[in-house]
Amino acid sequence: MADLKERLLPPKPSSAINLRETINNRPSASGRVPFQGVDVLGLKKRGQGLRSWIRVDSSGNSQIIEVDKFTMMRRCDLPARDLRLLDPLFVYPSTILGREKAIVVNLEQIRCIITAEEVLLLNSLDSYVLQYVVELQRRLKTTGVDEVWQNDTNHGADLNRRRGSRNFDNVFGNTSPDYLPFEFRALEVALEAACTFLDSQAAELEIEAYPLLDELTSKISTLNLERVRRLKSRLVALTRRVQKVRDEIEQLMDDDGDMAEMYLTEKKMRMESFVYGDQSVTGYRSIDGASFSAPVSPVSSPPESRKLEKSLSIARSRHESTKSSESSTENIEELEMLLEAYFVVIDSTLNKLTSLKEYIDDTEDFINIQLDNVRNQLIQFELLLTTATFVVAIFGVVAGIFGMNFEIPMFGNPDAFKWVLLITGVSGIIIFSAFVWFFRYKRLMPL
């Protein structure tokens, strides 16, 4: 997992320049530097509608091409709204769309068009885009080297037999467990990059969150509360992004039609075989074992031959439809297993964020309990002060009574003042104790 993150995640900003120089100086299979002369961040050229794209073919070779919007729409058979998903000036949620001739991928920083033969990305100096291109090239070239090595180790008729069976399997969908079409390999690298990027952000958020929350529980201050508020805002935003990627993968897994639409290599092979089959049927006729090129005229053909050709075409179409449906089912299962793997990864990331959110909620509940406890203590203290004020008010009443301008025999007794203070003090203590006992009896104060 650590090696995977090192390949797919960019280094720290301090070394971003060195990373860009390393990637730019890395030669491609054709001997050219793939990213040389890239000075703009996928922006349109002034006065023109051209955009700079990075093209990676199925052999792992990359080049920079400049194509306008309408040419790209015709080239990939895409509507304009799909190309808007790739525009870096707009922010769209994560989306994976399967079209007739292409797959439109918008996963975090990875925005690309995947066809059966190439991957097209908007030319950008974003480190995540460059890491995606380098990782895709590495996997494509590694796969090519493995195939050459396997072909060199086989000999004679065994080589021809295995090669023929493998090509037949690749064309008609009976694939081996390790085989993936080009579009699936490119999609896998995009999913892997997006899942790794989101998982790394979730890990960084966890590293920052738990010490901060522990500090907040021990010391409630305005600064710590403000830091937790910003942390929770980041958590909510990241959770939405992870949830959107998870929902997109789950939606693809639930829709067999969308998954079948994404198998571009099979559709291309089926279309080519259909075109070649029609050309061979309409352009050649075989009579008594001799074949010659001649167009078949529907006017001069006898009715029996036309009926025979019609029945043969119907049988062939039924056979091809049955075979294509079986291969589509297998390929859907293959794509479904690929999506399930990254669904588990993104679901694990979502569980991390959910656990972190629950920890934040628990911390907030604990803080609220602490504040309620302090508030209750203040109320109890206020209640005691009110009771004490009532007792002191009794002394004021006695002083007011004896302060009246009248004469009684008790004023002539020198010990009368002491007795008044003693009786009033004892009465006040008894009244205060009675109030405290009543508060505890009613459980208004802790025992």
JSON list of N, CA, C and O in Angstrom, two decimals, residues 123-169:
[
{"chain": "A", "resi": 123, "resn": "ASN", "atom": "N", "xyz": [-4.05, 18.71, -21.21]},
{"chain": "A", "resi": 123, "resn": "ASN", "atom": "CA", "xyz": [-2.66, 18.93, -20.82]},
{"chain": "A", "resi": 123, "resn": "ASN", "atom": "C", "xyz": [-2.61, 19.84, -19.60]},
{"chain": "A", "resi": 123, "resn": "ASN", "atom": "O", "xyz": [-3.15, 20.94, -19.59]},
{"chain": "A", "resi": 124, "resn": "SER", "atom": "N", "xyz": [-1.95, 19.37, -18.58]},
{"chain": "A", "resi": 124, "resn": "SER", "atom": "CA", "xyz": [-1.93, 20.10, -17.31]},
{"chain": "A", "resi": 124, "resn": "SER", "atom": "C", "xyz": [-0.63, 19.81, -16.60]},
{"chain": "A", "resi": 124, "resn": "SER", "atom": "O", "xyz": [-0.02, 18.75, -16.77]},
{"chain": "A", "resi": 125, "resn": "LEU", "atom": "N", "xyz": [-0.18, 20.78, -15.82]},
{"chain": "A", "resi": 125, "resn": "LEU", "atom": "CA", "xyz": [0.99, 20.58, -14.97]},
{"chain": "A", "resi": 125, "resn": "LEU", "atom": "C", "xyz": [0.61, 20.08, -13.59]},
{"chain": "A", "resi": 125, "resn": "LEU", "atom": "O", "xyz": [1.45, 20.05, -12.69]},
{"chain": "A", "resi": 126, "resn": "ASP", "atom": "N", "xyz": [-0.66, 19.73, -13.41]},
{"chain": "A", "resi": 126, "resn": "ASP", "atom": "CA", "xyz": [-1.09, 19.16, -12.13]},
{"chain": "A", "resi": 126, "resn": "ASP", "atom": "C", "xyz": [-0.32, 17.87, -11.88]},
{"chain": "A", "resi": 126, "resn": "ASP", "atom": "O", "xyz": [-0.25, 16.98, -12.73]},
{"chain": "A", "resi": 127, "resn": "SER", "atom": "N", "xyz": [0.24, 17.76, -10.70]},
{"chain": "A", "resi": 127, "resn": "SER", "atom": "CA", "xyz": [1.06, 16.59, -10.38]},
{"chain": "A", "resi": 127, "resn": "SER", "atom": "C", "xyz": [0.26, 15.30, -10.41]},
{"chain": "A", "resi": 127, "resn": "SER", "atom": "O", "xyz": [0.79, 14.24, -10.78]},
{"chain": "A", "resi": 128, "resn": "TYR", "atom": "N", "xyz": [-1.02, 15.36, -10.05]},
{"chain": "A", "resi": 128, "resn": "TYR", "atom": "CA", "xyz": [-1.84, 14.15, -10.08]},
{"chain": "A", "resi": 128, "resn": "TYR", "atom": "C", "xyz": [-2.07, 13.67, -11.50]},
{"chain": "A", "resi": 128, "resn": "TYR", "atom": "O", "xyz": [-2.08, 12.46, -11.77]},
{"chain": "A", "resi": 129, "resn": "VAL", "atom": "N", "xyz": [-2.26, 14.59, -12.43]},
{"chain": "A", "resi": 129, "resn": "VAL", "atom": "CA", "xyz": [-2.43, 14.20, -13.84]},
{"chain": "A", "resi": 129, "resn": "VAL", "atom": "C", "xyz": [-1.15, 13.58, -14.37]},
{"chain": "A", "resi": 129, "resn": "VAL", "atom": "O", "xyz": [-1.16, 12.56, -15.06]},
{"chain": "A", "resi": 130, "resn": "LEU", "atom": "N", "xyz": [0.00, 14.18, -14.06]},
{"chain": "A", "resi": 130, "resn": "LEU", "atom": "CA", "xyz": [1.27, 13.64, -14.52]},
{"chain": "A", "resi": 130, "resn": "LEU", "atom": "C", "xyz": [1.54, 12.28, -13.89]},
{"chain": "A", "resi": 130, "resn": "LEU", "atom": "O", "xyz": [2.04, 11.36, -14.57]},
{"chain": "A", "resi": 131, "resn": "GLN", "atom": "N", "xyz": [1.20, 12.11, -12.65]},
{"chain": "A", "resi": 131, "resn": "GLN", "atom": "CA", "xyz": [1.36, 10.81, -12.00]},
{"chain": "A", "resi": 131, "resn": "GLN", "atom": "C", "xyz": [0.47, 9.76, -12.66]},
{"chain": "A", "resi": 131, "resn": "GLN", "atom": "O", "xyz": [0.86, 8.59, -12.81]},
{"chain": "A", "resi": 132, "resn": "TYR", "atom": "N", "xyz": [-0.74, 10.15, -13.04]},
{"chain": "A", "resi": 132, "resn": "TYR", "atom": "CA", "xyz": [-1.65, 9.21, -13.72]},
{"chain": "A", "resi": 132, "resn": "TYR", "atom": "C", "xyz": [-1.05, 8.78, -15.05]},
{"chain": "A", "resi": 132, "resn": "TYR", "atom": "O", "xyz": [-1.07, 7.59, -15.39]},
{"chain": "A", "resi": 133, "resn": "VAL", "atom": "N", "xyz": [-0.51, 9.72, -15.82]},
{"chain": "A", "resi": 133, "resn": "VAL", "atom": "CA", "xyz": [0.07, 9.39, -17.12]},
{"chain": "A", "resi": 133, "resn": "VAL", "atom": "C", "xyz": [1.27, 8.47, -16.94]},
{"chain": "A", "resi": 133, "resn": "VAL", "atom": "O", "xyz": [1.41, 7.46, -17.66]},
{"chain": "A", "resi": 134, "resn": "VAL", "atom": "N", "xyz": [2.14, 8.78, -16.00]},
{"chain": "A", "resi": 134, "resn": "VAL", "atom": "CA", "xyz": [3.34, 7.96, -15.78]},
{"chain": "A", "resi": 134, "resn": "VAL", "atom": "C", "xyz": [2.95, 6.55, -15.33]},
{"chain": "A", "resi": 134, "resn": "VAL", "atom": "O", "xyz": [3.50, 5.55, -15.81]},
{"chain": "A", "resi": 135, "resn": "GLU", "atom": "N", "xyz": [1.99, 6.44, -14.42]},
{"chain": "A", "resi": 135, "resn": "GLU", "atom": "CA", "xyz": [1.57, 5.12, -13.94]},
{"chain": "A", "resi": 135, "resn": "GLU", "atom": "C", "xyz": [0.90, 4.32, -15.06]},
{"chain": "A", "resi": 135, "resn": "GLU", "atom": "O", "xyz": [1.13, 3.11, -15.19]},
{"chain": "A", "resi": 136, "resn": "LEU", "atom": "N", "xyz": [0.08, 4.98, -15.89]},
{"chain": "A", "resi": 136, "resn": "LEU", "atom": "CA", "xyz": [-0.57, 4.27, -17.01]},
{"chain": "A", "resi": 136, "resn": "LEU", "atom": "C", "xyz": [0.48, 3.80, -18.00]},
{"chain": "A", "resi": 136, "resn": "LEU", "atom": "O", "xyz": [0.40, 2.66, -18.50]},
{"chain": "A", "resi": 137, "resn": "GLN", "atom": "N", "xyz": [1.46, 4.64, -18.32]},
{"chain": "A", "resi": 137, "resn": "GLN", "atom": "CA", "xyz": [2.52, 4.21, -19.23]},
{"chain": "A", "resi": 137, "resn": "GLN", "atom": "C", "xyz": [3.30, 3.04, -18.65]},
{"chain": "A", "resi": 137, "resn": "GLN", "atom": "O", "xyz": [3.63, 2.09, -19.38]},
{"chain": "A", "resi": 138, "resn": "ARG", "atom": "N", "xyz": [3.59, 3.08, -17.38]},
{"chain": "A", "resi": 138, "resn": "ARG", "atom": "CA", "xyz": [4.35, 2.00, -16.77]},
{"chain": "A", "resi": 138, "resn": "ARG", "atom": "C", "xyz": [3.61, 0.67, -16.85]},
{"chain": "A", "resi": 138, "resn": "ARG", "atom": "O", "xyz": [4.19, -0.36, -17.19]},
{"chain": "A", "resi": 139, "resn": "ARG", "atom": "N", "xyz": [2.31, 0.70, -16.60]},
{"chain": "A", "resi": 139, "resn": "ARG", "atom": "CA", "xyz": [1.54, -0.55, -16.63]},
{"chain": "A", "resi": 139, "resn": "ARG", "atom": "C", "xyz": [1.37, -1.08, -18.05]},
{"chain": "A", "resi": 139, "resn": "ARG", "atom": "O", "xyz": [1.45, -2.28, -18.27]},
{"chain": "A", "resi": 140, "resn": "LEU", "atom": "N", "xyz": [1.14, -0.17, -18.99]},
{"chain": "A", "resi": 140, "resn": "LEU", "atom": "CA", "xyz": [0.99, -0.62, -20.38]},
{"chain": "A", "resi": 140, "resn": "LEU", "atom": "C", "xyz": [2.27, -1.21, -20.92]},
{"chain": "A", "resi": 140, "resn": "LEU", "atom": "O", "xyz": [2.27, -2.25, -21.58]},
{"chain": "A", "resi": 141, "resn": "LYS", "atom": "N", "xyz": [3.41, -0.56, -20.62]},
{"chain": "A", "resi": 141, "resn": "LYS", "atom": "CA", "xyz": [4.69, -1.08, -21.11]},
{"chain": "A", "resi": 141, "resn": "LYS", "atom": "C", "xyz": [5.08, -2.35, -20.38]},
{"chain": "A", "resi": 141, "resn": "LYS", "atom": "O", "xyz": [5.66, -3.26, -20.97]},
{"chain": "A", "resi": 142, "resn": "THR", "atom": "N", "xyz": [4.75, -2.45, -19.10]},
{"chain": "A", "resi": 142, "resn": "THR", "atom": "CA", "xyz": [5.04, -3.69, -18.36]},
{"chain": "A", "resi": 142, "resn": "THR", "atom": "C", "xyz": [4.24, -4.85, -18.92]},
{"chain": "A", "resi": 142, "resn": "THR", "atom": "O", "xyz": [4.74, -5.96, -19.08]},
{"chain": "A", "resi": 143, "resn": "THR", "atom": "N", "xyz": [2.97, -4.59, -19.25]},
{"chain": "A", "resi": 143, "resn": "THR", "atom": "CA", "xyz": [2.14, -5.64, -19.86]},
{"chain": "A", "resi": 143, "resn": "THR", "atom": "C", "xyz": [2.70, -6.07, -21.20]},
{"chain": "A", "resi": 143, "resn": "THR", "atom": "O", "xyz": [2.73, -7.26, -21.53]},
{"chain": "A", "resi": 144, "resn": "GLY", "atom": "N", "xyz": [3.17, -5.11, -21.99]},
{"chain": "A", "resi": 144, "resn": "GLY", "atom": "CA", "xyz": [3.74, -5.44, -23.29]},
{"chain": "A", "resi": 144, "resn": "GLY", "atom": "C", "xyz": [5.00, -6.27, -23.16]},
{"chain": "A", "resi": 144, "resn": "GLY", "atom": "O", "xyz": [5.23, -7.23, -23.90]},
{"chain": "A", "resi": 145, "resn": "VAL", "atom": "N", "xyz": [5.87, -5.98, -22.20]},
{"chain": "A", "resi": 145, "resn": "VAL", "atom": "CA", "xyz": [7.09, -6.75, -22.00]},
{"chain": "A", "resi": 145, "resn": "VAL", "atom": "C", "xyz": [6.76, -8.17, -21.57]},
{"chain": "A", "resi": 145, "resn": "VAL", "atom": "O", "xyz": [7.38, -9.14, -22.02]},
{"chain": "A", "resi": 146, "resn": "ASP", "atom": "N", "xyz": [5.76, -8.33, -20.70]},
{"chain": "A", "resi": 146, "resn": "ASP", "atom": "CA", "xyz": [5.37, -9.68, -20.25]},
{"chain": "A", "resi": 146, "resn": "ASP", "atom": "C", "xyz": [4.87, -10.52, -21.42]},
{"chain": "A", "resi": 146, "resn": "ASP", "atom": "O", "xyz": [5.19, -11.70, -21.53]},
{"chain": "A", "resi": 147, "resn": "GLU", "atom": "N", "xyz": [4.09, -9.91, -22.32]},
{"chain": "A", "resi": 147, "resn": "GLU", "atom": "CA", "xyz": [3.57, -10.66, -23.45]},
{"chain": "A", "resi": 147, "resn": "GLU", "atom": "C", "xyz": [4.70, -11.07, -24.39]},
{"chain": "A", "resi": 147, "resn": "GLU", "atom": "O", "xyz": [4.73, -12.20, -24.90]},
{"chain": "A", "resi": 148, "resn": "VAL", "atom": "N", "xyz": [5.68, -10.19, -24.62]},
{"chain": "A", "resi": 148, "resn": "VAL", "atom": "CA", "xyz": [6.80, -10.55, -25.48]},
{"chain": "A", "resi": 148, "resn": "VAL", "atom": "C", "xyz": [7.61, -11.67, -24.86]},
{"chain": "A", "resi": 148, "resn": "VAL", "atom": "O", "xyz": [8.04, -12.62, -25.52]},
{"chain": "A", "resi": 149, "resn": "TRP", "atom": "N", "xyz": [7.84, -11.61, -23.55]},
{"chain": "A", "resi": 149, "resn": "TRP", "atom": "CA", "xyz": [8.61, -12.65, -22.88]},
{"chain": "A", "resi": 149, "resn": "TRP", "atom": "C", "xyz": [7.89, -13.99, -22.95]},
{"chain": "A", "resi": 149, "resn": "TRP", "atom": "O", "xyz": [8.50, -15.03, -23.16]},
{"chain": "A", "resi": 150, "resn": "GLN", "atom": "N", "xyz": [6.56, -13.96, -22.79]},
{"chain": "A", "resi": 150, "resn": "GLN", "atom": "CA", "xyz": [5.81, -15.21, -22.88]},
{"chain": "A", "resi": 150, "resn": "GLN", "atom": "C", "xyz": [5.85, -15.77, -24.29]},
{"chain": "A", "resi": 150, "resn": "GLN", "atom": "O", "xyz": [5.94, -16.98, -24.49]},
{"chain": "A", "resi": 151, "resn": "ASN", "atom": "N", "xyz": [5.82, -14.91, -25.29]},
{"chain": "A", "resi": 151, "resn": "ASN", "atom": "CA", "xyz": [5.86, -15.39, -26.68]},
{"chain": "A", "resi": 151, "resn": "ASN", "atom": "C", "xyz": [7.22, -15.98, -27.01]},
{"chain": "A", "resi": 151, "resn": "ASN", "atom": "O", "xyz": [7.34, -16.94, -27.78]},
{"chain": "A", "resi": 152, "resn": "ASP", "atom": "N", "xyz": [8.31, -15.40, -26.45]},
{"chain": "A", "resi": 152, "resn": "ASP", "atom": "CA", "xyz": [9.65, -15.91, -26.74]},
{"chain": "A", "resi": 152, "resn": "ASP", "atom": "C", "xyz": [9.92, -17.23, -26.06]},
{"chain": "A", "resi": 152, "resn": "ASP", "atom": "O", "xyz": [10.76, -18.01, -26.52]},
{"chain": "A", "resi": 153, "resn": "THR", "atom": "N", "xyz": [9.25, -17.53, -24.97]},
{"chain": "A", "resi": 153, "resn": "THR", "atom": "CA", "xyz": [9.48, -18.79, -24.25]},
{"chain": "A", "resi": 153, "resn": "THR", "atom": "C", "xyz": [8.77, -19.97, -24.89]},
{"chain": "A", "resi": 153, "resn": "THR", "atom": "O", "xyz": [9.09, -21.12, -24.58]},
{"chain": "A", "resi": 154, "resn": "ASN", "atom": "N", "xyz": [7.80, -19.74, -25.76]},
{"chain": "A", "resi": 154, "resn": "ASN", "atom": "CA", "xyz": [7.08, -20.82, -26.42]},
{"chain": "A", "resi": 154, "resn": "ASN", "atom": "C", "xyz": [7.79, -21.15, -27.73]},
{"chain": "A", "resi": 154, "resn": "ASN", "atom": "O", "xyz": [8.47, -20.31, -28.34]},
{"chain": "A", "resi": 155, "resn": "HIS", "atom": "N", "xyz": [7.60, -22.35, -28.26]},
{"chain": "A", "resi": 155, "resn": "HIS", "atom": "CA", "xyz": [8.29, -22.81, -29.46]},
{"chain": "A", "resi": 155, "resn": "HIS", "atom": "C", "xyz": [7.30, -23.55, -30.36]},
{"chain": "A", "resi": 155, "resn": "HIS", "atom": "O", "xyz": [6.37, -24.21, -29.89]},
{"chain": "A", "resi": 156, "resn": "GLY", "atom": "N", "xyz": [7.56, -23.46, -31.66]},
{"chain": "A", "resi": 156, "resn": "GLY", "atom": "CA", "xyz": [6.93, -24.32, -32.66]},
{"chain": "A", "resi": 156, "resn": "GLY", "atom": "C", "xyz": [5.43, -24.21, -32.70]},
{"chain": "A", "resi": 156, "resn": "GLY", "atom": "O", "xyz": [4.84, -23.14, -32.61]},
{"chain": "A", "resi": 157, "resn": "ALA", "atom": "N", "xyz": [4.83, -25.37, -32.85]},
{"chain": "A", "resi": 157, "resn": "ALA", "atom": "CA", "xyz": [3.37, -25.44, -32.99]},
{"chain": "A", "resi": 157, "resn": "ALA", "atom": "C", "xyz": [2.67, -25.02, -31.73]},
{"chain": "A", "resi": 157, "resn": "ALA", "atom": "O", "xyz": [1.56, -24.48, -31.79]},
{"chain": "A", "resi": 158, "resn": "ASP", "atom": "N", "xyz": [3.30, -25.29, -30.58]},
{"chain": "A", "resi": 158, "resn": "ASP", "atom": "CA", "xyz": [2.70, -24.86, -29.32]},
{"chain": "A", "resi": 158, "resn": "ASP", "atom": "C", "xyz": [2.56, -23.35, -29.28]},
{"chain": "A", "resi": 158, "resn": "ASP", "atom": "O", "xyz": [1.56, -22.82, -28.79]},
{"chain": "A", "resi": 159, "resn": "LEU", "atom": "N", "xyz": [3.56, -22.63, -29.82]},
{"chain": "A", "resi": 159, "resn": "LEU", "atom": "CA", "xyz": [3.48, -21.17, -29.88]},
{"chain": "A", "resi": 159, "resn": "LEU", "atom": "C", "xyz": [2.31, -20.73, -30.74]},
{"chain": "A", "resi": 159, "resn": "LEU", "atom": "O", "xyz": [1.51, -19.87, -30.34]},
{"chain": "A", "resi": 160, "resn": "ASN", "atom": "N", "xyz": [2.19, -21.29, -31.94]},
{"chain": "A", "resi": 160, "resn": "ASN", "atom": "CA", "xyz": [1.09, -20.89, -32.82]},
{"chain": "A", "resi": 160, "resn": "ASN", "atom": "C", "xyz": [-0.26, -21.23, -32.23]},
{"chain": "A", "resi": 160, "resn": "ASN", "atom": "O", "xyz": [-1.22, -20.47, -32.34]},
{"chain": "A", "resi": 161, "resn": "ARG", "atom": "N", "xyz": [-0.35, -22.41, -31.60]},
{"chain": "A", "resi": 161, "resn": "ARG", "atom": "CA", "xyz": [-1.63, -22.80, -31.04]},
{"chain": "A", "resi": 161, "resn": "ARG", "atom": "C", "xyz": [-2.04, -21.88, -29.90]},
{"chain": "A", "resi": 161, "resn": "ARG", "atom": "O", "xyz": [-3.17, -21.41, -29.83]},
{"chain": "A", "resi": 162, "resn": "ARG", "atom": "N", "xyz": [-1.10, -21.57, -28.99]},
{"chain": "A", "resi": 162, "resn": "ARG", "atom": "CA", "xyz": [-1.44, -20.70, -27.86]},
{"chain": "A", "resi": 162, "resn": "ARG", "atom": "C", "xyz": [-1.72, -19.28, -28.31]},
{"chain": "A", "resi": 162, "resn": "ARG", "atom": "O", "xyz": [-2.61, -18.62, -27.80]},
{"chain": "A", "resi": 163, "resn": "ARG", "atom": "N", "xyz": [-0.93, -18.82, -29.29]},
{"chain": "A", "resi": 163, "resn": "ARG", "atom": "CA", "xyz": [-1.16, -17.46, -29.75]},
{"chain": "A", "resi": 163, "resn": "ARG", "atom": "C", "xyz": [-2.50, -17.34, -30.44]},
{"chain": "A", "resi": 163, "resn": "ARG", "atom": "O", "xyz": [-3.24, -16.39, -30.25]},
{"chain": "A", "resi": 164, "resn": "GLY", "atom": "N", "xyz": [-2.84, -18.35, -31.26]},
{"chain": "A", "resi": 164, "resn": "GLY", "atom": "CA", "xyz": [-4.13, -18.31, -31.94]},
{"chain": "A", "resi": 164, "resn": "GLY", "atom": "C", "xyz": [-5.28, -18.38, -30.96]},
{"chain": "A", "resi": 164, "resn": "GLY", "atom": "O", "xyz": [-6.27, -17.67, -31.08]},
{"chain": "A", "resi": 165, "resn": "SER", "atom": "N", "xyz": [-5.17, -19.24, -29.95]},
{"chain": "A", "resi": 165, "resn": "SER", "atom": "CA", "xyz": [-6.24, -19.33, -28.96]},
{"chain": "A", "resi": 165, "resn": "SER", "atom": "C", "xyz": [-6.36, -18.06, -28.16]},
{"chain": "A", "resi": 165, "resn": "SER", "atom": "O", "xyz": [-7.45, -17.62, -27.84]},
{"chain": "A", "resi": 166, "resn": "ARG", "atom": "N", "xyz": [-5.23, -17.41, -27.85]},
{"chain": "A", "resi": 166, "resn": "ARG", "atom": "CA", "xyz": [-5.31, -16.18, -27.06]},
{"chain": "A", "resi": 166, "resn": "ARG", "atom": "C", "xyz": [-5.95, -15.06, -27.86]},
{"chain": "A", "resi": 166, "resn": "ARG", "atom": "O", "xyz": [-6.78, -14.31, -27.36]},
{"chain": "A", "resi": 167, "resn": "ASN", "atom": "N", "xyz": [-5.55, -14.94, -29.14]},
{"chain": "A", "resi": 167, "resn": "ASN", "atom": "CA", "xyz": [-6.16, -13.91, -29.97]},
{"chain": "A", "resi": 167, "resn": "ASN", "atom": "C", "xyz": [-7.64, -14.16, -30.15]},
{"chain": "A", "resi": 167, "resn": "ASN", "atom": "O", "xyz": [-8.45, -13.24, -30.13]},
{"chain": "A", "resi": 168, "resn": "PHE", "atom": "N", "xyz": [-8.01, -15.43, -30.32]},
{"chain": "A", "resi": 168, "resn": "PHE", "atom": "CA", "xyz": [-9.44, -15.74, -30.46]},
{"chain": "A", "resi": 168, "resn": "PHE", "atom": "C", "xyz": [-10.19, -15.38, -29.18]},
{"chain": "A", "resi": 168, "resn": "PHE", "atom": "O", "xyz": [-11.31, -14.83, -29.23]},
{"chain": "A", "resi": 169, "resn": "ASP", "atom": "N", "xyz": [-9.59, -15.68, -28.04]},
{"chain": "A", "resi": 169, "resn": "ASP", "atom": "CA", "xyz": [-10.25, -15.36, -26.77]},
{"chain": "A", "resi": 169, "resn": "ASP", "atom": "C", "xyz": [-10.36, -13.87, -26.57]},
{"chain": "A", "resi": 169, "resn": "ASP", "atom": "O", "xyz": [-11.38, -13.36, -26.11]}
]
